[in-house]
PDB file of C-alpha atoms in Angstrom:
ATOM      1  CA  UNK A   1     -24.462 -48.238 -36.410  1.00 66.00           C
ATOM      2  CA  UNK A   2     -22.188 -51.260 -36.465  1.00 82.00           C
ATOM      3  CA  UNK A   3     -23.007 -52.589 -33.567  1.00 88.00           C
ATOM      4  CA  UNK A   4     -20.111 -55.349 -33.586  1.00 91.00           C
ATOM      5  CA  UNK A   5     -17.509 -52.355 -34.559  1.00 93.00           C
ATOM      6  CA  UNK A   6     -19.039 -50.177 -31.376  1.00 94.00           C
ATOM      7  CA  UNK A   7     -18.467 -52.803 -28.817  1.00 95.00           C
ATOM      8  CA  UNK A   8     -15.476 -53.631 -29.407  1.00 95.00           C
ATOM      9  CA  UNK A   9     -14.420 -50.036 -29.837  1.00 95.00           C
ATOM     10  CA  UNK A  10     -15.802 -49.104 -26.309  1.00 97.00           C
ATOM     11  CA  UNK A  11     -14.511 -52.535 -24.385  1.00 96.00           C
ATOM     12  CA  UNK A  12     -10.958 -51.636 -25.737  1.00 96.00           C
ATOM     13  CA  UNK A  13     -11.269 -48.165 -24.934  1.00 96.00           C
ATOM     14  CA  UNK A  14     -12.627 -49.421 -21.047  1.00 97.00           C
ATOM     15  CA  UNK A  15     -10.123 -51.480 -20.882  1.00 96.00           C
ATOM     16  CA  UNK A  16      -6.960 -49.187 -21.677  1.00 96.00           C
ATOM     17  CA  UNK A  17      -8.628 -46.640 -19.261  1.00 96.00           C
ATOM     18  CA  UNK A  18      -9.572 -49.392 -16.069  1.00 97.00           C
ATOM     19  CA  UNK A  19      -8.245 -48.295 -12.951  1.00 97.00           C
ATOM     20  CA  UNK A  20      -8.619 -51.158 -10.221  1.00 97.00           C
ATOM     21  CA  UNK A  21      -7.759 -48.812  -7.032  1.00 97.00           C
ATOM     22  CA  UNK A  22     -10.523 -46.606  -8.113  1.00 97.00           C
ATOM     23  CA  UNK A  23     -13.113 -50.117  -8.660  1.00 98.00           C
ATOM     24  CA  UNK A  24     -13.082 -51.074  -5.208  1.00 98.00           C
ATOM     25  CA  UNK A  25     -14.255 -47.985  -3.798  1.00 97.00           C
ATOM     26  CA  UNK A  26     -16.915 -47.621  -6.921  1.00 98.00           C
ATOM     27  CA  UNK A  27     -18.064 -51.174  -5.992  1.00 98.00           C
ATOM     28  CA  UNK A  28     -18.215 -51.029  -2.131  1.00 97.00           C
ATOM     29  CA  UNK A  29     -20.577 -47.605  -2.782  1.00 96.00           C
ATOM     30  CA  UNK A  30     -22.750 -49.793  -5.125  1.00 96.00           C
ATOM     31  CA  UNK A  31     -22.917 -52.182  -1.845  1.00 95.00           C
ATOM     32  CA  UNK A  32     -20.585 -54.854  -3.996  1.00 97.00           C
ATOM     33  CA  UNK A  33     -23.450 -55.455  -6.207  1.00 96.00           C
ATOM     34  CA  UNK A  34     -21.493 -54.952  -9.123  1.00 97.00           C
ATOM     35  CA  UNK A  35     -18.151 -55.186 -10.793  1.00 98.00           C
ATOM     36  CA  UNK A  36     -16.848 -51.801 -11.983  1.00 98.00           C
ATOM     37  CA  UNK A  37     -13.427 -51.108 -14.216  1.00 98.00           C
ATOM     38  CA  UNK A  38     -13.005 -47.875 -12.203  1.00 98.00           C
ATOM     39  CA  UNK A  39     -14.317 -45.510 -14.947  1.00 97.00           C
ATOM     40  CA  UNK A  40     -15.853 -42.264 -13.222  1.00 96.00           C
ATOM     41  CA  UNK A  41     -18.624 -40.569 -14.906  1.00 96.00           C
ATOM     42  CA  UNK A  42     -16.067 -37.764 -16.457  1.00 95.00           C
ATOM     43  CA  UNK A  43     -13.553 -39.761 -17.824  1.00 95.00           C
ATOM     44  CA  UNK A  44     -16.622 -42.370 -19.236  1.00 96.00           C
ATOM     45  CA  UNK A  45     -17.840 -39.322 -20.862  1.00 95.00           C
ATOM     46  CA  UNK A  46     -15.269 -38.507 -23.049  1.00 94.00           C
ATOM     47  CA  UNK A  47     -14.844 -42.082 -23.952  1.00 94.00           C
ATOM     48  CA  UNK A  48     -17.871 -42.184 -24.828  1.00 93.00           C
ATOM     49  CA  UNK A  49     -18.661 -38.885 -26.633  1.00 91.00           C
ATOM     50  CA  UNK A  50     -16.257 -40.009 -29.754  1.00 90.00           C
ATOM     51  CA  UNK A  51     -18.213 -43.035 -30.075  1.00 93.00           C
ATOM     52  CA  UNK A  52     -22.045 -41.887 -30.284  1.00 94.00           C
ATOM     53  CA  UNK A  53     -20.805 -39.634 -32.952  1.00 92.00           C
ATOM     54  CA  UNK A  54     -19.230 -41.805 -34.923  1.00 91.00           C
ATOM     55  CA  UNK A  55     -21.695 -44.933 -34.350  1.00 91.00           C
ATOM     56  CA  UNK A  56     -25.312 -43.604 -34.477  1.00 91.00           C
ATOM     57  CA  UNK A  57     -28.269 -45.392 -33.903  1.00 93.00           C
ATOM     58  CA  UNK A  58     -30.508 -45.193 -36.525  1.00 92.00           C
ATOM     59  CA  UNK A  59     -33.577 -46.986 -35.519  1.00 94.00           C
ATOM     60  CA  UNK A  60     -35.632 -48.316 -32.286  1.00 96.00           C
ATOM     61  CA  UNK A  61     -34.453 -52.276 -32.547  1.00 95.00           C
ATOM     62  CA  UNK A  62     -30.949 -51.323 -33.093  1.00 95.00           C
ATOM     63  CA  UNK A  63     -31.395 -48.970 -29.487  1.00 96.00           C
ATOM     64  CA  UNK A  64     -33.216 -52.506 -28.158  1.00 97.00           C
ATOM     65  CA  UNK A  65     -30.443 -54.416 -29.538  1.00 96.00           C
ATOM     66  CA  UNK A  66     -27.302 -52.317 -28.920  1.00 97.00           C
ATOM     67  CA  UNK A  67     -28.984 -51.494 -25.084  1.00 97.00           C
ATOM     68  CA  UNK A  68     -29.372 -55.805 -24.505  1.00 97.00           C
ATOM     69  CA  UNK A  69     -25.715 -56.646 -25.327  1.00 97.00           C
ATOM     70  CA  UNK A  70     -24.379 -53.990 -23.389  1.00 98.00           C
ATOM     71  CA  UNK A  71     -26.289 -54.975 -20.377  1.00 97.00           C
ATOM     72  CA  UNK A  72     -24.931 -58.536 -20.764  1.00 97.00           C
ATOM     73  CA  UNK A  73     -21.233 -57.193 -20.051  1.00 97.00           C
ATOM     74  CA  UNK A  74     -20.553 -57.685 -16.486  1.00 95.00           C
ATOM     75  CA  UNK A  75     -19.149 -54.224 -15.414  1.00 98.00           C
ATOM     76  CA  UNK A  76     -21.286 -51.487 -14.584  1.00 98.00           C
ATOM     77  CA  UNK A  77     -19.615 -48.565 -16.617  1.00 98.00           C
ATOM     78  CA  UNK A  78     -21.203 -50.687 -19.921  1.00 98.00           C
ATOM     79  CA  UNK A  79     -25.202 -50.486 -18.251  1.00 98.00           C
ATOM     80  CA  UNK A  80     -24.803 -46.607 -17.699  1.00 98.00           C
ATOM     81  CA  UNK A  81     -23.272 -46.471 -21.403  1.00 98.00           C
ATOM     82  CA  UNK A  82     -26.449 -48.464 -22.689  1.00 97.00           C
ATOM     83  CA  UNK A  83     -28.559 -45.520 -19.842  1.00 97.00           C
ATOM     84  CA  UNK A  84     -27.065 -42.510 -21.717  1.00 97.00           C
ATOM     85  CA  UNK A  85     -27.870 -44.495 -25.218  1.00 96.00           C
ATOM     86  CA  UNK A  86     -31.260 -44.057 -23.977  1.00 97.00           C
ATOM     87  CA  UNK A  87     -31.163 -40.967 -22.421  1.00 95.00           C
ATOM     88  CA  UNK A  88     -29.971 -39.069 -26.520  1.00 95.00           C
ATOM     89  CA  UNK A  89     -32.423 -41.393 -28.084  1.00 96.00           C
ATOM     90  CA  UNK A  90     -35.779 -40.154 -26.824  1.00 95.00           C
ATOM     91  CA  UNK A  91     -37.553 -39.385 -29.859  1.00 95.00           C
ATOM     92  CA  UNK A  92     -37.113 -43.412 -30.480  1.00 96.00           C
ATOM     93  CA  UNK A  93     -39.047 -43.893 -27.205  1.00 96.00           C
ATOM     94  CA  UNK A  94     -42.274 -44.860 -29.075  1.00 95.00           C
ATOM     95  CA  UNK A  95     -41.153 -47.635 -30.780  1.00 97.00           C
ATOM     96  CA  UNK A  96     -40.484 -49.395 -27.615  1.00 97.00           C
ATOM     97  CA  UNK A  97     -42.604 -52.321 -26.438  1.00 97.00           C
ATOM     98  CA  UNK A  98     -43.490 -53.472 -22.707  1.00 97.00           C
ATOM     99  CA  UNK A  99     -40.970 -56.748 -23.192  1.00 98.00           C
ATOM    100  CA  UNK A 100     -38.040 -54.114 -23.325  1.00 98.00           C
ATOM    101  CA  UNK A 101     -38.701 -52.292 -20.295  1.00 98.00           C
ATOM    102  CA  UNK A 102     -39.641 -55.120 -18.398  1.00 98.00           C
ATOM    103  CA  UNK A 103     -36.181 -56.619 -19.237  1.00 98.00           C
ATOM    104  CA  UNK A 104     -34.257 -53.181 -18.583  1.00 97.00           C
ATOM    105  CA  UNK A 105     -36.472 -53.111 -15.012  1.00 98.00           C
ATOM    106  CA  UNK A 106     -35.708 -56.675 -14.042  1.00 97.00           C
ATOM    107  CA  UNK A 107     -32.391 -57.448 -15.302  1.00 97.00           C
ATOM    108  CA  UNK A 108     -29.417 -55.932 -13.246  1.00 97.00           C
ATOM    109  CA  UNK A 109     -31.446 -53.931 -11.070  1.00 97.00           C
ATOM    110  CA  UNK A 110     -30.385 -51.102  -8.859  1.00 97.00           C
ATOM    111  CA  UNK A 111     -31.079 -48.050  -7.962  1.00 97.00           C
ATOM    112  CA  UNK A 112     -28.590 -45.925 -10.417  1.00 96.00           C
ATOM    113  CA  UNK A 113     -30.115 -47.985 -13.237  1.00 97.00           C
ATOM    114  CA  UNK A 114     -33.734 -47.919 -12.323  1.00 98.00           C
ATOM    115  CA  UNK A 115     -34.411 -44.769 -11.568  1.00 98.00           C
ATOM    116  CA  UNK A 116     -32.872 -43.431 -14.895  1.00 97.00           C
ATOM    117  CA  UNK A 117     -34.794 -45.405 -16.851  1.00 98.00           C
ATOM    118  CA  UNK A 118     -38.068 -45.180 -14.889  1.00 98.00           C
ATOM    119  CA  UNK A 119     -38.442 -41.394 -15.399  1.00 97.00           C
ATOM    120  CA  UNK A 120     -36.533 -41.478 -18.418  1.00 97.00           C
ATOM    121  CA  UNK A 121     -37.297 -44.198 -21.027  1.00 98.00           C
ATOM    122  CA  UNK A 122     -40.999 -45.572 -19.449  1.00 98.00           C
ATOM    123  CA  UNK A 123     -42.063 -42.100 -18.596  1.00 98.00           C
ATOM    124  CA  UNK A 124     -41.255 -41.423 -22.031  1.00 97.00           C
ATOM    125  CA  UNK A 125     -42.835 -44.437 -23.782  1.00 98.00           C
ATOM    126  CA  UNK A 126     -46.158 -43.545 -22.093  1.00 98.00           C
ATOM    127  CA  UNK A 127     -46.576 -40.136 -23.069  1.00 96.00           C
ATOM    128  CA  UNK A 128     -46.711 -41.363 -26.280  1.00 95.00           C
ATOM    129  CA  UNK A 129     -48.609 -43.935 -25.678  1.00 96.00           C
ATOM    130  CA  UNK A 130     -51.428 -42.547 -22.791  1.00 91.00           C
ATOM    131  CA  UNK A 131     -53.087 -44.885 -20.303  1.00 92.00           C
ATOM    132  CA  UNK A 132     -51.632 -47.814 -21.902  1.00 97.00           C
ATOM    133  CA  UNK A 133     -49.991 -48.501 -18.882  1.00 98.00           C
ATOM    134  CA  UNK A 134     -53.023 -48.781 -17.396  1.00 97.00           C
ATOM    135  CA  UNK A 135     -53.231 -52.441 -18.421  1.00 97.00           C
ATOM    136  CA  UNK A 136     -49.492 -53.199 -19.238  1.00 98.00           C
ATOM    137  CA  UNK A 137     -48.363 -52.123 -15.930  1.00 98.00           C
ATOM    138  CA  UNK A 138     -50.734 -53.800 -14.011  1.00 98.00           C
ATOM    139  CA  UNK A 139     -48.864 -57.033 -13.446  1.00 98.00           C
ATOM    140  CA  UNK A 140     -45.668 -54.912 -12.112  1.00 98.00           C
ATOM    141  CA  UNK A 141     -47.825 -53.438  -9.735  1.00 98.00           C
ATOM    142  CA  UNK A 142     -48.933 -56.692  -8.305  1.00 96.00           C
ATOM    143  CA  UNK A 143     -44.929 -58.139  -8.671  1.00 97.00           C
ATOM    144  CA  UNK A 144     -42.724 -59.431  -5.838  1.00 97.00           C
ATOM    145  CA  UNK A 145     -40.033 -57.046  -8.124  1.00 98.00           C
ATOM    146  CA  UNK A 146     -39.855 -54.055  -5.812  1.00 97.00           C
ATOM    147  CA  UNK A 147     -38.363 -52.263  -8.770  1.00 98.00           C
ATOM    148  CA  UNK A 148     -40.864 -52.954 -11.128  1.00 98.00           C
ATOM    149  CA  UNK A 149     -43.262 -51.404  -8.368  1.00 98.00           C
ATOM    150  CA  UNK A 150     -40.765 -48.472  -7.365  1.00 98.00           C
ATOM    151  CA  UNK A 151     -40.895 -47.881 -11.955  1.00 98.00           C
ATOM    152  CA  UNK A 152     -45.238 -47.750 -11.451  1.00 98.00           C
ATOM    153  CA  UNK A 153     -44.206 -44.969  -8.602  1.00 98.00           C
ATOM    154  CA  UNK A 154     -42.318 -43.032 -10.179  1.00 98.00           C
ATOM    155  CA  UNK A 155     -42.805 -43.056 -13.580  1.00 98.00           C
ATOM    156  CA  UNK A 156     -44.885 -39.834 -13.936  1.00 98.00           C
ATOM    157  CA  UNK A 157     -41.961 -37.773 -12.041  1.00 97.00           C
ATOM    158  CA  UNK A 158     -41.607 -35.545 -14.823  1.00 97.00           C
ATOM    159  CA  UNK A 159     -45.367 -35.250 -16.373  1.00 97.00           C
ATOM    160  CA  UNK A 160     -46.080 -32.332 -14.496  1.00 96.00           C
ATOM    161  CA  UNK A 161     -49.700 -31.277 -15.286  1.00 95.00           C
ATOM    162  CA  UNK A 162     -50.258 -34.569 -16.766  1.00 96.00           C
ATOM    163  CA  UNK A 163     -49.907 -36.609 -13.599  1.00 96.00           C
ATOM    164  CA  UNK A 164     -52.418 -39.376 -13.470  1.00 97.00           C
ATOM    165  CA  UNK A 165     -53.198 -38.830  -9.847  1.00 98.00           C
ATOM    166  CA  UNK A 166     -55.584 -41.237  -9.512  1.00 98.00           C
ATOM    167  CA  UNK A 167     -52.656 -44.112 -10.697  1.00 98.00           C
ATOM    168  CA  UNK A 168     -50.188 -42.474  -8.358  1.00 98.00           C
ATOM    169  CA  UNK A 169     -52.905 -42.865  -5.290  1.00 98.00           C
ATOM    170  CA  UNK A 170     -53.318 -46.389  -5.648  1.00 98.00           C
ATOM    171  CA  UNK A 171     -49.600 -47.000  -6.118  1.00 98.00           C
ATOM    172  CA  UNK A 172     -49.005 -45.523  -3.045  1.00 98.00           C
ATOM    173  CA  UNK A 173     -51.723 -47.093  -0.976  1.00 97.00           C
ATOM    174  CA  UNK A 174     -50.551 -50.252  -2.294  1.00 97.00           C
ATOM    175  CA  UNK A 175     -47.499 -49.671  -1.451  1.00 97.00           C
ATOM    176  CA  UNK A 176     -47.069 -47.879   1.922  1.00 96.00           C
ATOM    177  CA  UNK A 177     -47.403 -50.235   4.749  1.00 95.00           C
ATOM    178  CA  UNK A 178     -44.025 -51.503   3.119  1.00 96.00           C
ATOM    179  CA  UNK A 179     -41.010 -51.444   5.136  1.00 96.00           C
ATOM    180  CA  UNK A 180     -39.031 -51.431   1.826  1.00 97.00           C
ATOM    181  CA  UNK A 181     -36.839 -48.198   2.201  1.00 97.00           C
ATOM    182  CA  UNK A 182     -36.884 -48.143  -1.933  1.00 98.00           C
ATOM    183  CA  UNK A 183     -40.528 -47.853  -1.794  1.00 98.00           C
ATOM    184  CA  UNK A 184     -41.236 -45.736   0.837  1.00 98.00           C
ATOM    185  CA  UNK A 185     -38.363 -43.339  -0.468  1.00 98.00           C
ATOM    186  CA  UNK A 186     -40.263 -44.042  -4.147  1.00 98.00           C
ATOM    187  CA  UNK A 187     -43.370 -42.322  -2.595  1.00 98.00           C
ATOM    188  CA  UNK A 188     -41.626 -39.587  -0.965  1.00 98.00           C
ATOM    189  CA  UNK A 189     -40.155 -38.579  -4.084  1.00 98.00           C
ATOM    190  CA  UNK A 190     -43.479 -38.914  -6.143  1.00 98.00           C
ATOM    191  CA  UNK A 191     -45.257 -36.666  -3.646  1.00 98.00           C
ATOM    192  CA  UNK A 192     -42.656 -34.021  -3.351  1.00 97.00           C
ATOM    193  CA  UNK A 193     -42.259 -33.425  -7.269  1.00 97.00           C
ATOM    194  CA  UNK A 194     -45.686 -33.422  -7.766  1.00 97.00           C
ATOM    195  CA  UNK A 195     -46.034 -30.476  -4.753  1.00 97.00           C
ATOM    196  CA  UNK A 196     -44.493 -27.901  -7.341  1.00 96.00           C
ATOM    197  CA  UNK A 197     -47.602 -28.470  -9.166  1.00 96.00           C
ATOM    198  CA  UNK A 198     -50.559 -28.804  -7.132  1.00 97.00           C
ATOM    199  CA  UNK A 199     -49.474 -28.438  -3.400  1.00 96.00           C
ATOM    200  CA  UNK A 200     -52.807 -28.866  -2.388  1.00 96.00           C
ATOM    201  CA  UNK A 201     -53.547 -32.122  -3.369  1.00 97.00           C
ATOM    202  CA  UNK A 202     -50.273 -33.208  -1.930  1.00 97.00           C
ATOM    203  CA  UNK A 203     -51.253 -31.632   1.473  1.00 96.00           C
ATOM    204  CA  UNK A 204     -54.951 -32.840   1.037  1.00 97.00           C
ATOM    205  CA  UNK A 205     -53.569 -36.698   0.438  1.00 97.00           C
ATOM    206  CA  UNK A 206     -50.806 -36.731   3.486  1.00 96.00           C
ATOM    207  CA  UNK A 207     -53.496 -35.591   5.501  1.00 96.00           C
ATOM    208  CA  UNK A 208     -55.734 -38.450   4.260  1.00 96.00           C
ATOM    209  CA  UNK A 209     -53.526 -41.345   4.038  1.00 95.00           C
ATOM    210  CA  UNK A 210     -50.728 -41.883   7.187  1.00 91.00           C
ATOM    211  CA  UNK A 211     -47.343 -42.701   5.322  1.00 96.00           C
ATOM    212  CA  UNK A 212     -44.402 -43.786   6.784  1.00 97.00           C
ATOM    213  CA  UNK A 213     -42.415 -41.170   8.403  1.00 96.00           C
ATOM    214  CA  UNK A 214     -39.158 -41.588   5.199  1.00 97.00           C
ATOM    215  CA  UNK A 215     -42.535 -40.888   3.186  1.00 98.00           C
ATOM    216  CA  UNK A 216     -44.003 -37.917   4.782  1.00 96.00           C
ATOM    217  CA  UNK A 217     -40.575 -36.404   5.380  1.00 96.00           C
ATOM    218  CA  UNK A 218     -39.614 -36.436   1.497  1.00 96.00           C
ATOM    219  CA  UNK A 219     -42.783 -35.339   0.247  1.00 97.00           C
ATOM    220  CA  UNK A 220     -42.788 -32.249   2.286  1.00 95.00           C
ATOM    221  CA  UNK A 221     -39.263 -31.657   1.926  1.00 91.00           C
ATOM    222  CA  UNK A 222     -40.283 -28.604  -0.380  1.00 89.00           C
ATOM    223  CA  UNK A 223     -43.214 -27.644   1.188  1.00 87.00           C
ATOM    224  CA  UNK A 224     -40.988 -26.337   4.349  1.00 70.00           C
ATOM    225  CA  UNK A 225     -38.957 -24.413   3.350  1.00 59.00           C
TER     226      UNK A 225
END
């Protein structure tokens, strides 16, 4: 890929397609954390769906590279471009290193950004590379970043049978007297995906450990019905 070529391809593309009406409304539901063109997720898609086949990334630092200079533009509709980037270039997920996805954690945080590259791209990175996280993760667990402890959450939402309960326990514990509604909704969701594959120790650890009531009621969203 020409990386140079790309982003200057997709900013004039953007930029011909802004609409400022539809911005505002994009920007007050992102609590005006951001600056959008006004790009919804269909029309971004087509944009974009030209480009990643005619720019392709051919290695893991051009990803890291390619991913940091989009998240340096200040509109959102380039970070969820440099998300989907991600998202069709999982089998480069090994090559990463803990540097990267600290800066994708901590740098324009949010929950649309976050959460897609929690499950995603360090979910991902630690499959291939098992229990490393059990010393590389460590300091996010212990950070005043309540994303980087939301990421140690969640992380494992799509292992299925490989769920490192015994990580996910101590997250949570750490983690639940907060009145952070990102972490307690974090747990919630941890608990609940992880009931479609052993409901019992799900049951066995709300019944053990009092969560918050935004906690209890997502992780047993599935159970009742």
């Amino acid at each position: 890929m020409n990386s140079k070529i790309f982003l200057k391809a997709l900013q004039s593309l953007f930029q011909n397609s802004a609409n400022a009406e539809i911005a505002i409304g994009m920007k007050a539901y992102m609590k005006n954390r951001f600056e959008f063109l006004g790009l919804k997720r269909p029309e971004r898609d087509l944009i974009q769906k030209e480009l990643f086949l005619e720019y392709k990334i051919t290695d893991t630092l051009e990803l890291e590279n390619v991913v940091r200079a989009l998240w340096k533009f200040p509109y959102r509709e380039y970070h969820y471009v440099a998300c989907d980037l991600l998202t069709i270039n999982k089998k480069k997920y090994k090559d990463l290193n803990i540097n990267f996805l600290d800066f994708l954690i901590s740098t324009n945080s949010w929950w649309d950004t976050v959460d897609m590259i929690s499950t995603n791209v360090i979910g991902g990175y630690y499959l291939h590379h098992k229990k490393l996280y059990e010393t590389e993760l460590i300091p996010w667990t212990k950070s005043p970043n309540l994303w980087k402890r939301r990421a140690c959450i969640i992380f494992q939402l799509k292992y299925k049978n490989e769920m490192d309960t015994v990580w996910l326990s101590k997250r949570i514990l750490e983690n639940n007297e907060s009145k952070e509604f990102f972490l307690q909704k974090a747990i919630g969701w941890a608990l609940r995906q992880h009931s479609q594959i052993d409901t019992k120790w799900v049951i066995d650890f709300i019944e053990n450990h009092p969560l918050k009531p935004l906690s209890k009621r997502e992780a047993l969203r599935l159970l009742k019905k």
